[in-house]
PDB file of C-alpha atoms in Angstrom:
ATOM      1  CA  MET A   1     -10.376  96.785  -1.799  1.00 69.00           C
ATOM      2  CA  ILE A   2     -12.385  95.019   0.888  1.00 79.00           C
ATOM      3  CA  ASP A   3     -11.949  96.916   4.160  1.00 85.00           C
ATOM      4  CA  VAL A   4     -11.822  93.965   6.577  1.00 94.00           C
ATOM      5  CA  LEU A   5      -9.656  91.699   4.391  1.00 95.00           C
ATOM      6  CA  PRO A   6      -6.267  93.282   5.250  1.00 95.00           C
ATOM      7  CA  THR A   7      -6.975  92.807   8.961  1.00 96.00           C
ATOM      8  CA  VAL A   8      -7.975  89.165   8.479  1.00 97.00           C
ATOM      9  CA  LEU A   9      -4.907  88.503   6.329  1.00 97.00           C
ATOM     10  CA  THR A  10      -2.631  90.104   8.912  1.00 97.00           C
ATOM     11  CA  VAL A  11      -4.101  88.060  11.767  1.00 98.00           C
ATOM     12  CA  LEU A  12      -3.841  84.825   9.775  1.00 98.00           C
ATOM     13  CA  ALA A  13      -0.256  85.589   8.765  1.00 98.00           C
ATOM     14  CA  LEU A  14       0.780  86.388  12.334  1.00 98.00           C
ATOM     15  CA  ALA A  15      -0.893  83.205  13.591  1.00 98.00           C
ATOM     16  CA  GLY A  16       0.988  81.237  10.931  1.00 98.00           C
ATOM     17  CA  ALA A  17       4.248  82.894  11.962  1.00 98.00           C
ATOM     18  CA  VAL A  18       3.720  82.040  15.631  1.00 98.00           C
ATOM     19  CA  TRP A  19       2.845  78.443  14.752  1.00 96.00           C
ATOM     20  CA  SER A  20       5.961  78.216  12.574  1.00 96.00           C
ATOM     21  CA  VAL A  21       8.183  79.570  15.349  1.00 97.00           C
ATOM     22  CA  VAL A  22       6.750  76.919  17.668  1.00 96.00           C
ATOM     23  CA  LEU A  23       7.911  74.302  15.147  1.00 95.00           C
ATOM     24  CA  VAL A  24      11.413  75.795  15.248  1.00 95.00           C
ATOM     25  CA  VAL A  25      11.480  75.837  19.050  1.00 96.00           C
ATOM     26  CA  LEU A  26      10.271  72.225  19.201  1.00 94.00           C
ATOM     27  CA  ASN A  27      12.902  71.242  16.605  1.00 93.00           C
ATOM     28  CA  GLN A  28      10.220  69.893  14.259  1.00 92.00           C
ATOM     29  CA  PRO A  29      10.716  70.060  10.485  1.00 92.00           C
ATOM     30  CA  LEU A  30       7.620  70.540   8.333  1.00 89.00           C
ATOM     31  CA  LEU A  31       7.892  66.998   6.974  1.00 89.00           C
ATOM     32  CA  PRO A  32       6.715  64.411   7.875  1.00 89.00           C
ATOM     33  CA  PHE A  33       3.214  65.782   8.278  1.00 85.00           C
ATOM     34  CA  THR A  34       1.444  65.355  11.589  1.00 88.00           C
ATOM     35  CA  THR A  35      -2.007  66.563  12.563  1.00 89.00           C
ATOM     36  CA  ALA A  36      -0.586  69.827  13.959  1.00 86.00           C
ATOM     37  CA  LYS A  37       1.438  70.461  10.823  1.00 92.00           C
ATOM     38  CA  ARG A  38      -1.596  69.762   8.663  1.00 94.00           C
ATOM     39  CA  GLY A  39      -3.428  72.375  10.725  1.00 95.00           C
ATOM     40  CA  LEU A  40      -0.685  74.873   9.950  1.00 96.00           C
ATOM     41  CA  LEU A  41      -0.935  74.032   6.254  1.00 96.00           C
ATOM     42  CA  ALA A  42      -4.717  74.496   6.426  1.00 97.00           C
ATOM     43  CA  LEU A  43      -4.232  77.915   8.020  1.00 98.00           C
ATOM     44  CA  LEU A  44      -1.740  78.823   5.286  1.00 98.00           C
ATOM     45  CA  ALA A  45      -4.198  77.609   2.634  1.00 98.00           C
ATOM     46  CA  VAL A  46      -6.881  79.913   4.041  1.00 98.00           C
ATOM     47  CA  LEU A  47      -4.339  82.750   4.101  1.00 98.00           C
ATOM     48  CA  GLU A  48      -3.375  82.046   0.496  1.00 98.00           C
ATOM     49  CA  THR A  49      -7.023  81.994  -0.549  1.00 98.00           C
ATOM     50  CA  GLY A  50      -7.489  85.411   1.052  1.00 97.00           C
ATOM     51  CA  LEU A  51      -4.379  86.743  -0.668  1.00 98.00           C
ATOM     52  CA  PHE A  52      -5.651  85.422  -3.996  1.00 97.00           C
ATOM     53  CA  VAL A  53      -9.059  87.056  -3.465  1.00 96.00           C
ATOM     54  CA  GLN A  54      -7.307  90.308  -2.560  1.00 96.00           C
ATOM     55  CA  ALA A  55      -5.189  90.120  -5.721  1.00 96.00           C
ATOM     56  CA  VAL A  56      -8.183  89.483  -7.981  1.00 95.00           C
ATOM     57  CA  ILE A  57     -10.253  92.265  -6.425  1.00 94.00           C
ATOM     58  CA  GLY A  58      -7.308  94.678  -6.299  1.00 93.00           C
ATOM     59  CA  LEU A  59      -6.352  94.070  -9.912  1.00 93.00           C
ATOM     60  CA  GLY A  60      -9.990  94.529 -10.880  1.00 92.00           C
ATOM     61  CA  GLN A  61     -10.118  97.914  -9.143  1.00 91.00           C
ATOM     62  CA  ILE A  62      -6.693  99.129 -10.196  1.00 89.00           C
ATOM     63  CA  THR A  63      -8.092 101.568 -12.765  1.00 86.00           C
ATOM     64  CA  SER A  64     -10.586 103.135 -10.344  1.00 83.00           C
ATOM     65  CA  ARG A  65      -7.967 105.365  -8.681  1.00 82.00           C
ATOM     66  CA  GLU A  66      -4.940 107.414  -9.527  1.00 87.00           C
ATOM     67  CA  ILE A  67      -2.339 105.191  -7.857  1.00 88.00           C
ATOM     68  CA  ASP A  68       1.037 103.776  -8.784  1.00 90.00           C
ATOM     69  CA  ARG A  69      -0.444 100.853 -10.687  1.00 92.00           C
ATOM     70  CA  LEU A  70       2.807  98.977 -11.229  1.00 94.00           C
ATOM     71  CA  SER A  71       3.767  99.036  -7.545  1.00 94.00           C
ATOM     72  CA  PHE A  72       0.246  98.151  -6.467  1.00 94.00           C
ATOM     73  CA  ALA A  73       0.045  95.193  -8.873  1.00 95.00           C
ATOM     74  CA  GLY A  74       3.520  94.074  -7.831  1.00 96.00           C
ATOM     75  CA  TYR A  75       2.597  94.035  -4.154  1.00 96.00           C
ATOM     76  CA  LEU A  76      -0.683  92.216  -4.884  1.00 96.00           C
ATOM     77  CA  ILE A  77       0.996  89.508  -6.933  1.00 97.00           C
ATOM     78  CA  GLY A  78       4.071  89.324  -4.697  1.00 97.00           C
ATOM     79  CA  ALA A  79       1.980  88.798  -1.586  1.00 97.00           C
ATOM     80  CA  ALA A  80       0.025  86.029  -3.312  1.00 97.00           C
ATOM     81  CA  VAL A  81       3.235  84.236  -4.340  1.00 98.00           C
ATOM     82  CA  ILE A  82       5.122  84.332  -1.026  1.00 98.00           C
ATOM     83  CA  ILE A  83       3.209  81.637   0.886  1.00 98.00           C
ATOM     84  CA  PRO A  84       3.321  78.948  -1.839  1.00 98.00           C
ATOM     85  CA  VAL A  85       7.049  79.560  -2.341  1.00 98.00           C
ATOM     86  CA  ALA A  86       7.661  79.413   1.419  1.00 97.00           C
ATOM     87  CA  VAL A  87       5.721  76.147   1.751  1.00 96.00           C
ATOM     88  CA  VAL A  88       7.635  74.500  -1.104  1.00 96.00           C
ATOM     89  CA  TRP A  89      10.944  75.743   0.300  1.00 96.00           C
ATOM     90  CA  ALA A  90      10.026  74.586   3.817  1.00 95.00           C
ATOM     91  CA  ALA A  91       8.985  71.159   2.523  1.00 93.00           C
ATOM     92  CA  GLY A  92      12.397  70.806   0.899  1.00 93.00           C
ATOM     93  CA  GLU A  93      14.205  71.863   4.084  1.00 90.00           C
ATOM     94  CA  ARG A  94      14.595  68.761   6.228  1.00 88.00           C
ATOM     95  CA  SER A  95      15.762  70.549   9.372  1.00 91.00           C
ATOM     96  CA  ARG A  96      14.080  72.521  12.118  1.00 89.00           C
ATOM     97  CA  TRP A  97      14.564  75.661  10.029  1.00 94.00           C
ATOM     98  CA  SER A  98      11.710  74.734   7.726  1.00 95.00           C
ATOM     99  CA  GLY A  99       9.544  76.459  10.322  1.00 95.00           C
ATOM    100  CA  GLY A 100      11.850  79.471  10.115  1.00 96.00           C
ATOM    101  CA  VAL A 101      11.263  79.681   6.373  1.00 97.00           C
ATOM    102  CA  LEU A 102       7.510  79.640   6.959  1.00 97.00           C
ATOM    103  CA  ALA A 103       7.794  82.233   9.735  1.00 98.00           C
ATOM    104  CA  VAL A 104       9.698  84.652   7.489  1.00 98.00           C
ATOM    105  CA  GLY A 105       7.172  84.119   4.699  1.00 98.00           C
ATOM    106  CA  CYS A 106       4.266  84.726   7.062  1.00 98.00           C
ATOM    107  CA  LEU A 107       5.864  87.806   8.613  1.00 98.00           C
ATOM    108  CA  SER A 108       6.393  89.372   5.203  1.00 98.00           C
ATOM    109  CA  ILE A 109       2.647  89.276   4.474  1.00 98.00           C
ATOM    110  CA  PRO A 110       1.583  91.945   7.027  1.00 98.00           C
ATOM    111  CA  VAL A 111       4.324  94.241   5.708  1.00 97.00           C
ATOM    112  CA  MET A 112       3.117  93.834   2.139  1.00 97.00           C
ATOM    113  CA  VAL A 113      -0.542  94.237   3.146  1.00 96.00           C
ATOM    114  CA  LEU A 114       0.335  97.430   5.022  1.00 96.00           C
ATOM    115  CA  ARG A 115       2.182  98.773   1.985  1.00 95.00           C
ATOM    116  CA  LEU A 116      -0.795  97.925  -0.242  1.00 94.00           C
ATOM    117  CA  GLY A 117      -3.030  99.936   2.072  1.00 93.00           C
ATOM    118  CA  GLN A 118      -0.641 102.871   1.933  1.00 93.00           C
ATOM    119  CA  ILE A 119      -0.541 102.836  -1.864  1.00 92.00           C
ATOM    120  CA  TRP A 120      -4.345 102.488  -2.059  1.00 89.00           C
ATOM    121  CA  ALA A 121      -4.946 105.359   0.374  1.00 89.00           C
ATOM    122  CA  ALA A 122      -2.347 107.682  -1.167  1.00 84.00           C
ATOM    123  CA  HIS A 123      -4.813 109.236  -3.585  1.00 68.00           C
ATOM    124  CA  ALA A 124      -8.145 108.547  -1.911  1.00 63.00           C
TER     125      ALA A 124
END
């Protein structure tokens, strides 16, 4: 695992969550896209790219340690799937709560990244 990547992913996810909550407070659904909403989607795309890189690297290193491989792989893949699912769900939600869907998706990422770190460090 790359040492700095979990911190970057956590910061990006928390920034995405804050931005999404602002959309809820301003009563703005995700669609139609405005410049600010495109910025949020760009941030989420960078986050997703980082999650994908983490999944590829983590799955590549999964045999290098005595860890619970199934749980570790599940958290890697699950974290990489959450943001795309949240974006699709939020795009389908035509109310202010589309931002709420994104906020919940973003807030789940730091939890999963933390759990990945715990599994990885369990048998260091």
